[in-house]
CSV table of C-alpha atoms and ligand atoms in Angstrom, one decimal:
chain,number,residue,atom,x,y,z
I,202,UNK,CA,-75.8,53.5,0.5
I,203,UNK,CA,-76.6,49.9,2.0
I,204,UNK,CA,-73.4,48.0,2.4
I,205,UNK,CA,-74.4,45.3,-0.3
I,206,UNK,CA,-74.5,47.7,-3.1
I,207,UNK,CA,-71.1,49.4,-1.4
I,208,UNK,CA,-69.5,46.4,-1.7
I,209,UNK,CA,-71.1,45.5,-5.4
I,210,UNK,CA,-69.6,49.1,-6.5
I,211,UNK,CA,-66.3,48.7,-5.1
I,212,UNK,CA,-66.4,45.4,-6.5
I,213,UNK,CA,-67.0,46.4,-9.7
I,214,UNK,CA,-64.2,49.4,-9.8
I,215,UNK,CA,-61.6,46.8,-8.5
I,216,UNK,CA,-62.1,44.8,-11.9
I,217,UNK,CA,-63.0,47.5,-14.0
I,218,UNK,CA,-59.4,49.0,-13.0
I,219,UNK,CA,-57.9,45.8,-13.4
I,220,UNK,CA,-58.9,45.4,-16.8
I,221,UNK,CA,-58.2,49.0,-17.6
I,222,UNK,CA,-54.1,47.8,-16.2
I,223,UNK,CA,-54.0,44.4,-18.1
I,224,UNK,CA,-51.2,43.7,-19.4
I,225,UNK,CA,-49.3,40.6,-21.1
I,226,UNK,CA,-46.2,40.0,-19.1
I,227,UNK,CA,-43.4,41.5,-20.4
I,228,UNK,CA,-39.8,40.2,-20.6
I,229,UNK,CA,-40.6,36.9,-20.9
I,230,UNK,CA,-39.6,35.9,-24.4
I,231,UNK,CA,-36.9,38.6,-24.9
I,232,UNK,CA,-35.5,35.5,-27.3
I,233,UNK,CA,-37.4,33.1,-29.4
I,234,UNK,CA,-39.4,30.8,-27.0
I,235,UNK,CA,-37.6,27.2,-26.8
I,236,UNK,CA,-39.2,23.5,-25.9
I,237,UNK,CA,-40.9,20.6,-26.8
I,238,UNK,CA,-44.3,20.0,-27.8
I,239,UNK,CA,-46.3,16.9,-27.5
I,240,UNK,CA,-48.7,17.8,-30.5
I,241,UNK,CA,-46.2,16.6,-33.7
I,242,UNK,CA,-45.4,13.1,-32.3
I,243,UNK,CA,-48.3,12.0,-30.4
I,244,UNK,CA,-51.3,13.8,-31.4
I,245,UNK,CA,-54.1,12.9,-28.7
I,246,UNK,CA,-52.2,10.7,-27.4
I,247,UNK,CA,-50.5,11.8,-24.4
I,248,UNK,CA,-50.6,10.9,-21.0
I,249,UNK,CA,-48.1,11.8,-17.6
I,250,UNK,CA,-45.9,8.5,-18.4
I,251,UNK,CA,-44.9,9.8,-21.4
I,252,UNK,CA,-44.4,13.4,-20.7
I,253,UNK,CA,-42.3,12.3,-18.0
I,254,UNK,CA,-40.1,10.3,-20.0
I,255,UNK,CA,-40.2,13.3,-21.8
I,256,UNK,CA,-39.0,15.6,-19.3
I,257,UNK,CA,-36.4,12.6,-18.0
I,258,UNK,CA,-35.1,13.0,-21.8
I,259,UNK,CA,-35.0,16.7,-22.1
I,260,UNK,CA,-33.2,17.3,-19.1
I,261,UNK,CA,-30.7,14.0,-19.8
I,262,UNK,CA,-30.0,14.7,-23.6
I,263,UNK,CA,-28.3,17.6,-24.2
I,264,UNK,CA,-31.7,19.5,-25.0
I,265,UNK,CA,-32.2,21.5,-21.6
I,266,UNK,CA,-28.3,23.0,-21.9
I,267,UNK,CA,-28.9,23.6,-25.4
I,268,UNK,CA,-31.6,26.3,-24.2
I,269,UNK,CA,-34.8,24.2,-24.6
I,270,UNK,CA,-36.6,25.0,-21.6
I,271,UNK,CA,-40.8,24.5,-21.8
I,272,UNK,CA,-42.5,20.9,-22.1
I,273,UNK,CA,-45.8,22.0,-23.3
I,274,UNK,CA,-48.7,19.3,-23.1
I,275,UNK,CA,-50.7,20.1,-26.4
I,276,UNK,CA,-54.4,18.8,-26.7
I,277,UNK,CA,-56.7,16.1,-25.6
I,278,UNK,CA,-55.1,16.2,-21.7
I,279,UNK,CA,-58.4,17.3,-20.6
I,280,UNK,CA,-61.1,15.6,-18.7
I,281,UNK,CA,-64.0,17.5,-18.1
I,282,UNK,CA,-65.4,20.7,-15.7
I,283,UNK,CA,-66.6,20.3,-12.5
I,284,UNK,CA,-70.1,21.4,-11.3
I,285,UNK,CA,-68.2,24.8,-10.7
I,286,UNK,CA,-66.9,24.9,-14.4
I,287,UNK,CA,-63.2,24.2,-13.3
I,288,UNK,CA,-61.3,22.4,-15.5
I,289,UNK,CA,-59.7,18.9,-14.7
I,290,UNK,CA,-57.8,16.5,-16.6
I,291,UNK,CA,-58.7,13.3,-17.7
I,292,UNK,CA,-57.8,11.2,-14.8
I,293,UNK,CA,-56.5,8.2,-16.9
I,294,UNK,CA,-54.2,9.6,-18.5
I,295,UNK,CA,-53.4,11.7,-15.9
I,296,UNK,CA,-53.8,10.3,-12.3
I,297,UNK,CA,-51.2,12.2,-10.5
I,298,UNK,CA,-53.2,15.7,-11.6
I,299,UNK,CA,-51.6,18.4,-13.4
I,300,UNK,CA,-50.1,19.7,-10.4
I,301,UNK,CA,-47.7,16.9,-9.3
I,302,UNK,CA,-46.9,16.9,-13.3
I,303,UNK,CA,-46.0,20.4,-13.6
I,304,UNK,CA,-43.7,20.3,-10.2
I,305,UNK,CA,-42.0,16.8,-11.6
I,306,UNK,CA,-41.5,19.2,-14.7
I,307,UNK,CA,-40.0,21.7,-12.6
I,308,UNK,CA,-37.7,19.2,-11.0
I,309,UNK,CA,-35.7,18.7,-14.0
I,310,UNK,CA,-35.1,22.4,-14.2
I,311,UNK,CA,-37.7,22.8,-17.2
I,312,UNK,CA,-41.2,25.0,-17.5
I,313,UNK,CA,-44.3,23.8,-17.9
I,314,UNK,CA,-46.5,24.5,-20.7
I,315,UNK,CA,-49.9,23.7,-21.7
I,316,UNK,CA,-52.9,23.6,-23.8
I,317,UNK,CA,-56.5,25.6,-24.5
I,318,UNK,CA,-58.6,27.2,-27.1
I,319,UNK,CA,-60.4,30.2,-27.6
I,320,UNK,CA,-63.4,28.2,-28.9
I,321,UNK,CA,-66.3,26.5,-27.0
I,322,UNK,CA,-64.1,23.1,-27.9
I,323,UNK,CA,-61.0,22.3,-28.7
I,324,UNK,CA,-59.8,21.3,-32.2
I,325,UNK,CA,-59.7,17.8,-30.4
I,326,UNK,CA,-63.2,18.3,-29.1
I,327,UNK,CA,-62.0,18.9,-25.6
I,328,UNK,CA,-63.5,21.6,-23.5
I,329,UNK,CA,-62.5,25.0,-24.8
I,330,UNK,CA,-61.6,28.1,-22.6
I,331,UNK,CA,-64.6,30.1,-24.3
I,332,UNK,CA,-66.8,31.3,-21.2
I,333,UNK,CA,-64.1,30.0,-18.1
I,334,UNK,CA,-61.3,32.3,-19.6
I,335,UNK,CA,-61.1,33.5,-15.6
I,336,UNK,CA,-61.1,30.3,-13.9
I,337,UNK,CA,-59.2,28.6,-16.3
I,338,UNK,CA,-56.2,31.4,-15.9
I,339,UNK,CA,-56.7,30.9,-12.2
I,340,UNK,CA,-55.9,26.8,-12.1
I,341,UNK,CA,-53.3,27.4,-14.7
I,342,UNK,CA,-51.8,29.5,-11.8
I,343,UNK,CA,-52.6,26.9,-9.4
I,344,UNK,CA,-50.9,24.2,-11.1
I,345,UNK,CA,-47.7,26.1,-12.3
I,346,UNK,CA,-48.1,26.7,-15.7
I,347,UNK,CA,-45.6,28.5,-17.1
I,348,UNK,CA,-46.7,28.6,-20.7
I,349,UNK,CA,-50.0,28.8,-22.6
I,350,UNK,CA,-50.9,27.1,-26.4
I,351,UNK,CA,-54.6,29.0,-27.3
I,352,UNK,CA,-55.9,27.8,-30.5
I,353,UNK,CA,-58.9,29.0,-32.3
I,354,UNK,CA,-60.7,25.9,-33.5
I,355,UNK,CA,-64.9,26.7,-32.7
I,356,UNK,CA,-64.8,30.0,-32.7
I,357,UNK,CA,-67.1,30.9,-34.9
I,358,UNK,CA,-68.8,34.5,-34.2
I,359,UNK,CA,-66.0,35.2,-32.3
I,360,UNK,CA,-63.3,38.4,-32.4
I,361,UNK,CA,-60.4,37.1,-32.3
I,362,UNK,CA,-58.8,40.3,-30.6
I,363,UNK,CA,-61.3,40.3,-28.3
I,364,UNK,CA,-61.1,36.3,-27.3
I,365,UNK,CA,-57.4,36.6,-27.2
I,366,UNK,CA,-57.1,39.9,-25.2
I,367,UNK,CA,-59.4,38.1,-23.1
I,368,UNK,CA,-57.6,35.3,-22.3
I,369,UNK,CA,-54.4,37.7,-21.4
I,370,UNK,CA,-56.3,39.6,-19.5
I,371,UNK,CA,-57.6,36.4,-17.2
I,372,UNK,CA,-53.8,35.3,-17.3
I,373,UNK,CA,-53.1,38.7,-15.6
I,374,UNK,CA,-55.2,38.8,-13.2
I,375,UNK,CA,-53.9,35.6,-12.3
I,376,UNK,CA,-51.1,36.8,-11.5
I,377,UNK,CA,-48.6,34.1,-12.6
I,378,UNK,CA,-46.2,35.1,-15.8
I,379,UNK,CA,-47.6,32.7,-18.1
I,380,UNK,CA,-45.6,33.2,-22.0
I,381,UNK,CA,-48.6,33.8,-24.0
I,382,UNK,CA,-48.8,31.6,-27.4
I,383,UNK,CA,-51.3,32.7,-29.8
I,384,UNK,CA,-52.1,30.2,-32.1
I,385,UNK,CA,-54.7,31.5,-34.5
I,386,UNK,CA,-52.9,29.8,-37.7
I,387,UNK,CA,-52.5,34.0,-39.5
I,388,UNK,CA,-56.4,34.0,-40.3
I,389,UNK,CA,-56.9,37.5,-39.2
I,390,UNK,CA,-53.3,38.4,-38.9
I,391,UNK,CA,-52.1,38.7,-35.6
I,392,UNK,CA,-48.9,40.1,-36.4
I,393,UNK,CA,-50.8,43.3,-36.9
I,394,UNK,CA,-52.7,43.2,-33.7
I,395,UNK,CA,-51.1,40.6,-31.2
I,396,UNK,CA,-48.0,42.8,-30.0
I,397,UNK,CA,-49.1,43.9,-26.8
I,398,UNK,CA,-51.6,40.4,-26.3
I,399,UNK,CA,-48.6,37.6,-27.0
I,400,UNK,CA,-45.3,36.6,-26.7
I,401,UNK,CA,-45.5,34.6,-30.2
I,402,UNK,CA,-48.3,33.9,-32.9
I,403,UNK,CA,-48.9,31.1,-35.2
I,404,UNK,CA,-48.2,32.7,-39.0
I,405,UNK,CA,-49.8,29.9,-41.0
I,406,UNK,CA,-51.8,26.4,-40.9
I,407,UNK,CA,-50.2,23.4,-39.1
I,408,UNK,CA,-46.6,22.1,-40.6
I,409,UNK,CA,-46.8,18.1,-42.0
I,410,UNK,CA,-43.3,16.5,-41.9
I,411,UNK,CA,-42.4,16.7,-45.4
I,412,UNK,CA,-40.3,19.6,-47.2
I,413,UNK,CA,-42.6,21.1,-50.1
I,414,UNK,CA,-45.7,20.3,-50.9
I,415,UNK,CA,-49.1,20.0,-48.4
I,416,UNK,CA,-50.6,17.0,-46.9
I,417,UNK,CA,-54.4,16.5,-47.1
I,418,UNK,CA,-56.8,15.5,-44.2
I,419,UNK,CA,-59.9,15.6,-46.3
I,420,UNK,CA,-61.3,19.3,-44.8
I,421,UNK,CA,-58.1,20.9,-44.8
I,422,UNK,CA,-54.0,20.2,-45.3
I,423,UNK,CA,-51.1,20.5,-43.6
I,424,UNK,CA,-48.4,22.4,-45.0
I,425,UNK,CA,-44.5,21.5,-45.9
I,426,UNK,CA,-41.2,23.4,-44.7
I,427,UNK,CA,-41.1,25.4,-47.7
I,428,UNK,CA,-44.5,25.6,-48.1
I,429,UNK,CA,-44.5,27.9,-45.0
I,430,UNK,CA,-41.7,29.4,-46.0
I,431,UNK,CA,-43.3,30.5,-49.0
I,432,UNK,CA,-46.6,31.7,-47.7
I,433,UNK,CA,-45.6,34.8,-45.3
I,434,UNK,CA,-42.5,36.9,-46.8
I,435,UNK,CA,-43.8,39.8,-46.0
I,436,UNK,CA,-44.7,40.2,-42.2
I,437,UNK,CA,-40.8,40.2,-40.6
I,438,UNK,CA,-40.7,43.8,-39.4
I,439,UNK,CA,-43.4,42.7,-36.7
I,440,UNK,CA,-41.3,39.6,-35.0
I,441,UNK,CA,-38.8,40.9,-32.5
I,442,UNK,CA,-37.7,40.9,-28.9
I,443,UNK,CA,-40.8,39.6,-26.4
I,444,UNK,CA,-43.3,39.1,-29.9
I,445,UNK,CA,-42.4,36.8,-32.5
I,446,UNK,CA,-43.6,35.4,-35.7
I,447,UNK,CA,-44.4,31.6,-35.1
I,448,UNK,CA,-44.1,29.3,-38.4
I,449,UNK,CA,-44.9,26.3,-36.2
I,450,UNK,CA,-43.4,23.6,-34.5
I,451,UNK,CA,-40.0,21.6,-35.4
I,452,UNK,CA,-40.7,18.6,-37.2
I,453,UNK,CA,-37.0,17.6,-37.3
I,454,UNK,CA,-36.2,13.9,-36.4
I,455,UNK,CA,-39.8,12.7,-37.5
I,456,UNK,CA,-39.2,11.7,-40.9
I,457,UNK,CA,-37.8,13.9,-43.1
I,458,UNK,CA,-33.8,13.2,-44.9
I,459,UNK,CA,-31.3,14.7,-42.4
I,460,UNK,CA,-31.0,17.4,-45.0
I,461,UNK,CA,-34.0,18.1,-45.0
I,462,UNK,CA,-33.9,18.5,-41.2
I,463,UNK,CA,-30.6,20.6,-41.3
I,464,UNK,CA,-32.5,23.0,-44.0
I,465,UNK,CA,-35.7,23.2,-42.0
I,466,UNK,CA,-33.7,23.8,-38.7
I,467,UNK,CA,-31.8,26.4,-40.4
I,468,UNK,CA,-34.2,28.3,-41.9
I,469,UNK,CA,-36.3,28.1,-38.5
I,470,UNK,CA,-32.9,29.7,-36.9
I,471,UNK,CA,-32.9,32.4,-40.0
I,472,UNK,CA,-36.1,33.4,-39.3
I,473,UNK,CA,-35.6,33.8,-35.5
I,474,UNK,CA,-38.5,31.4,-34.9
I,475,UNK,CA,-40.0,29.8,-31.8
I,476,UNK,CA,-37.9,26.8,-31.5
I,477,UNK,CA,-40.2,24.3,-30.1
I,478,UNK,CA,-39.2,20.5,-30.8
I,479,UNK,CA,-42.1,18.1,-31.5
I,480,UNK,CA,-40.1,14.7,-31.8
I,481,UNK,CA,-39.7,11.8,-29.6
I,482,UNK,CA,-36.9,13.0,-27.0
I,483,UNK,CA,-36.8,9.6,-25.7
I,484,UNK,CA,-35.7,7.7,-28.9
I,485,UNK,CA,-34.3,10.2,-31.4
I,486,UNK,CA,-31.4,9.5,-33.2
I,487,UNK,CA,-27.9,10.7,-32.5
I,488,UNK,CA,-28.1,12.6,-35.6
I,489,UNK,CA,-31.3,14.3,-34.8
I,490,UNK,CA,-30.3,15.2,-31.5
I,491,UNK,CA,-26.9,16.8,-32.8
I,492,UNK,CA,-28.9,18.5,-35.1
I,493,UNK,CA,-31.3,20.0,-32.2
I,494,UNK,CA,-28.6,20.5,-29.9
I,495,UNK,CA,-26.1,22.7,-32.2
I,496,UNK,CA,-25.6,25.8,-30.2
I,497,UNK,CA,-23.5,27.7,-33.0
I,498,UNK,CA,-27.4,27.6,-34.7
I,499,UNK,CA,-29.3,28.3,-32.3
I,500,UNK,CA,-27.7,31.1,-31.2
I,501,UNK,CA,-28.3,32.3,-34.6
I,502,UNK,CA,-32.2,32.0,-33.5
I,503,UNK,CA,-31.5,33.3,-30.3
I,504,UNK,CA,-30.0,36.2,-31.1
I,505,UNK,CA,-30.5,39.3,-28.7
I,506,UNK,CA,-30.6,41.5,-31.6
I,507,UNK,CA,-33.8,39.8,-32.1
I,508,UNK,CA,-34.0,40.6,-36.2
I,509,UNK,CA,-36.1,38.0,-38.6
I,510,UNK,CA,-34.0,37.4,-41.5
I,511,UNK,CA,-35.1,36.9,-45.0
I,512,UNK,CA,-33.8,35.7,-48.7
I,513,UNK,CA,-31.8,37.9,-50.2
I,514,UNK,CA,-31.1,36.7,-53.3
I,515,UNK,CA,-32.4,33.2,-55.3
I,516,UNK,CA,-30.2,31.5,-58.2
I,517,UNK,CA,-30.3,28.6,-59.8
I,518,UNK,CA,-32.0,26.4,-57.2
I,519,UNK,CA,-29.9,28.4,-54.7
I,520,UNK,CA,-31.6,30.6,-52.1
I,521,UNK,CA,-28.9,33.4,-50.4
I,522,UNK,CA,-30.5,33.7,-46.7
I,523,UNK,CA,-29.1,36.5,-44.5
I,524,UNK,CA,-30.1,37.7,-41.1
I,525,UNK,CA,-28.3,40.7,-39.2
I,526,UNK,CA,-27.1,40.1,-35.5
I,527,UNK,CA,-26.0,41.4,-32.5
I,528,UNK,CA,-22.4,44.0,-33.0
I,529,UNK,CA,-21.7,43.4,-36.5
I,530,UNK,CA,-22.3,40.0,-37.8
I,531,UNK,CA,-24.2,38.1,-39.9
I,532,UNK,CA,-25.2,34.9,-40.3
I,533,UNK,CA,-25.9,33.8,-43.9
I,534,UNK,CA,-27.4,30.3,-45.2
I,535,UNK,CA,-27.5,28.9,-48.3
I,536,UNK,CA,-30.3,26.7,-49.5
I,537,UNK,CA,-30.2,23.8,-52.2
I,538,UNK,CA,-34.2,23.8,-53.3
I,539,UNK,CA,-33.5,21.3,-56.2
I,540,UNK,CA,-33.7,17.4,-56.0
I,541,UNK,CA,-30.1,17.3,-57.6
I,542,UNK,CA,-27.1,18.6,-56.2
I,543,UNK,CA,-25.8,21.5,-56.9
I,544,UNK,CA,-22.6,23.8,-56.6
I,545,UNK,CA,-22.8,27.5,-54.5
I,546,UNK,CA,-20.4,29.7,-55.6
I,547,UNK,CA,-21.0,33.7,-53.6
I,548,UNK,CA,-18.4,36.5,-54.1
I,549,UNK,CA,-18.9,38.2,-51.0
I,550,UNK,CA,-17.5,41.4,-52.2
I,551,UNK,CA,-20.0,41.4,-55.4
I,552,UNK,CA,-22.7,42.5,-52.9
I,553,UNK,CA,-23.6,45.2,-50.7
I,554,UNK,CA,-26.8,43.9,-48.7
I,555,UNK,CA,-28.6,46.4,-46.6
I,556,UNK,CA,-31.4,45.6,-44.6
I,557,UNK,CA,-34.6,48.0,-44.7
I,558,UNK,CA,-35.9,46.4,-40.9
I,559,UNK,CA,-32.8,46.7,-38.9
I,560,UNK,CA,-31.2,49.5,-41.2
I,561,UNK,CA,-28.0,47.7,-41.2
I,562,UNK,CA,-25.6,47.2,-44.1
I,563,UNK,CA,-22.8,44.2,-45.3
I,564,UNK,CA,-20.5,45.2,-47.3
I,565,UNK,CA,-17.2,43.5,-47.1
I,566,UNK,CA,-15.3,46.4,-48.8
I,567,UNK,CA,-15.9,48.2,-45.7
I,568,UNK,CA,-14.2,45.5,-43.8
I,569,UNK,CA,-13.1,41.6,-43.8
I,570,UNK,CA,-15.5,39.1,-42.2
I,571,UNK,CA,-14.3,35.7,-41.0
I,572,UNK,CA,-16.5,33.3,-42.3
I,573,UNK,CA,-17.5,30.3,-39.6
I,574,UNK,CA,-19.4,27.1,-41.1
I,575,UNK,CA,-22.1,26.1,-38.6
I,576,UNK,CA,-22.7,22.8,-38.9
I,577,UNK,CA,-19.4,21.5,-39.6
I,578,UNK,CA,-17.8,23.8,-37.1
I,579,UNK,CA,-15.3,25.0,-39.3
I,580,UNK,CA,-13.8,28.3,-40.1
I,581,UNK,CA,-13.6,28.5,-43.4
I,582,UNK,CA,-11.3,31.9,-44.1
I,583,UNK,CA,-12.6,35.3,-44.7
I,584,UNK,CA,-15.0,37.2,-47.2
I,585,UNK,CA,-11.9,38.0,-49.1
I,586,UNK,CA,-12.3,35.1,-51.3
I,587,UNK,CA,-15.8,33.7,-52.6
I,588,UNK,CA,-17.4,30.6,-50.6
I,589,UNK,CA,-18.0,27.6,-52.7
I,590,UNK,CA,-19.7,24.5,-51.8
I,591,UNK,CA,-21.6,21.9,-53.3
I,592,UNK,CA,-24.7,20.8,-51.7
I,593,UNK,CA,-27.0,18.0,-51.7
I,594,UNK,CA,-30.7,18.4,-52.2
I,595,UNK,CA,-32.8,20.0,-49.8
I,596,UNK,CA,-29.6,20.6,-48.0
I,597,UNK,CA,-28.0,23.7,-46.9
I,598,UNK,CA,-24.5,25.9,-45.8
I,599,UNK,CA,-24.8,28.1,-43.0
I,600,UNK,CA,-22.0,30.3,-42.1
I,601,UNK,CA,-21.6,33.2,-39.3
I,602,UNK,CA,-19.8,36.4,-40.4
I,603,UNK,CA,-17.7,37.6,-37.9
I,604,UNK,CA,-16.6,41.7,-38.0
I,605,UNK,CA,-12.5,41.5,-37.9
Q,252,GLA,C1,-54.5,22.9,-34.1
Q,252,GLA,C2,-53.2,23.6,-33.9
Q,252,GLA,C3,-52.1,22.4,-33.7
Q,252,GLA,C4,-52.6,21.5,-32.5
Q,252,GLA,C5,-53.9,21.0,-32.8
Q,252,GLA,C6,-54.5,20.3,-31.6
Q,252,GLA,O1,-54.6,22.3,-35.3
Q,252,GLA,O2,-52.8,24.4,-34.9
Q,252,GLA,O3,-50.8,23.0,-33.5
Q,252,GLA,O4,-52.5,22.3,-31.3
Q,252,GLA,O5,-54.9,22.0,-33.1
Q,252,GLA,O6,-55.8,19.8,-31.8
């Protein structure tokens, strides 16, 4: 055999075995994934100034300690491909290069996350990944990236197995752990197919900062808190440890009441979502950043147990939210969905709750709870005596059971 064709077969056996080993990277998001996202805020427009300020703001405000760790860069960074079909930024906006960006990101102690899409463009119009899945992986890798966004906007013809097994598979063979976010909005349901591809998948459309309700942009709408809430109740047995259900980013601190960020925050955490922030680090308000930074809640989300919780029960404008954790607690949240305020009254030892995903039962006969209000940072006694409250609209109570 002639050298060339040697080398073309050997060649050939060397990928074909390193598809055949692809893997995603495991152990990577053994907890919810936690950050900021440019996308919410600033839309297109995003340049290295502000993503600085950014990381200058994450690092300096409380949100690094509190567990937020990757500043993603969402669309409209890029510039073009070269006459090679490598991607590079838009040099405007980004003059320094993604390189120097993602290091300055590194300084602070933060990750660096960033932007692509399955489709020919982006939902922006930017190039897409479609066709340069390889090389694109490969200057991820050379610029740090420690995180990838992939969306699905032109796709059209496309599998989107295939384009996103693709893409992990490029990643691989990079050879850089790179968390892996799918974000295919739940068209062809990716909980049932995105395990072993990513660390976390978009469940539904994008969020709009209101609580209920939708917001139209002509061809399609954005959705509200509940709205989300509302539209995928039955898909929780397939979040856990390293793969997680993704009901979008935060929109807390960009215009909702502060109840209605408390309730969206809380229900995020009750759901063990992604946790990724999408608000102005650099001017938020001290009430928004106590809210982000509450690490009693978040550790709710964070949970090694890794179990999606769910409404239990629904009453007069009150929802009953529970979610099982690690040992033997609990954390349960209740929900004002009326305009008007309303009192919460729970007997805790009127109900056994068992869970059918984690198998795991509450039942205060068995044994007294003390009960730990989150956000006030109170301890408010035990399950031997009912919890009543009154809350105002779109607000909420979250408590932590705690096994005596
Ligand atoms: C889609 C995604 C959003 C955002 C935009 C960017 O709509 O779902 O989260 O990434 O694209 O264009």
């Amino acid at each position: 055999m002639k050298t060339r064709s040697l080398l073309v077969l050997l060649a050939s056996a060397a990928l074909f075995s390193n598809a055949l080993m692809a893997q995603k990277f495991e152990g990577l998001a053994l907890t919810p994934p936690m950050g900021w996202n440019s996308w919410n805020k600033f839309g297109c427009n995003v340049d290295e100034h502000m993503i600085r300020g950014i990381a200058d703001a994450m690092a300096g405000s409380g949100m690094k300690a509190a567990g937020y760790t990757y500043l993603v860069i969402d669309d409209c960074w890029h510039g073009g491909r070269d006459s090679n079909g490598f991607i590079y930024p838009n040099h405007d906006r980004f003059p320094s290069g993604m390189k120097a960006l993602g290091e300055y990101i590194h300084s602070k102690g933060l990750k660096f996350g960033i932007y692509s899409c399955a489709g020919s463009k982006t939902c922006g119009g930017h190039p897409g990944s479609r066709g340069h899945e390889y090389q694109d992986a490969l200057m991820y890798a050379q610029w740090g990236v420690d995180y990838l966004k992939y969306d699905w906007c032109n796709t059209a013809g496309l599998n989107s197995v295939g384009a996103y097994t693709t893409m992990r598979d490029a990643l691989h063979a990079a050879g850089k752990p790179i968390v892996f976010s799918i974000c295919e909005w739940g068209d062809t349901q990716p909980w049932g197919w995105a395990k072993d591809i990513g660390h976390l998948w978009r469940t539904t459309g994008d969020i709009a900062n209101v609580f209920d309700g939708s917001v139209s942009h002509g061809t399609w709408s954005s959705l509200g808190v509940m709205t989300i809430v509302e539209m995928r109740k039955d898909i929780r047995q397939h979040s856990g440890p390293g793969h997680w259900n993704d009901p979008d980013m935060l929109e807390v601190g960009n215009g909702m009441t502060v109840h209605e960020d408390r309730a969206h925050f809380s229900l995020w955490c009750m759901m063990a979502a992604p946790l990724i922030a999408g608000n102005d680090l650099r001017t938020m308000t001290s009430d928004t950043r106590a809210l982000l930074t509450n690490t009693d809640v978040i550790a709710i989300d964070q949970d090694s147990l890794g179990i999606q919780g769910y409404r239990y029960v629904s009453n007069d404008s009150i929802e009953v939210w529970v979610k099982p954790l690690r040992g033997a607690d609990w954390a349960v949240c209740f929900l004002n969905r009326s305009v008007t305020p309303r009192p919460v009254k729970f007997d805790w030892s009127a109900h056994i709750i068992t869970d059918t995903v984690s198998h795991r039962t509450f039942d205060a006969h068995a044994g007294e709870y003390t009960v730990r209000d989150l956000w006030k940072r109170q301890d408010l006694g035990t399950t031997a005596t009912p919890i009543t409250a009154r809350l105002a609209p779109h607000d909420v109570l979250m408590v932590r059971l705690t096994r005596q």
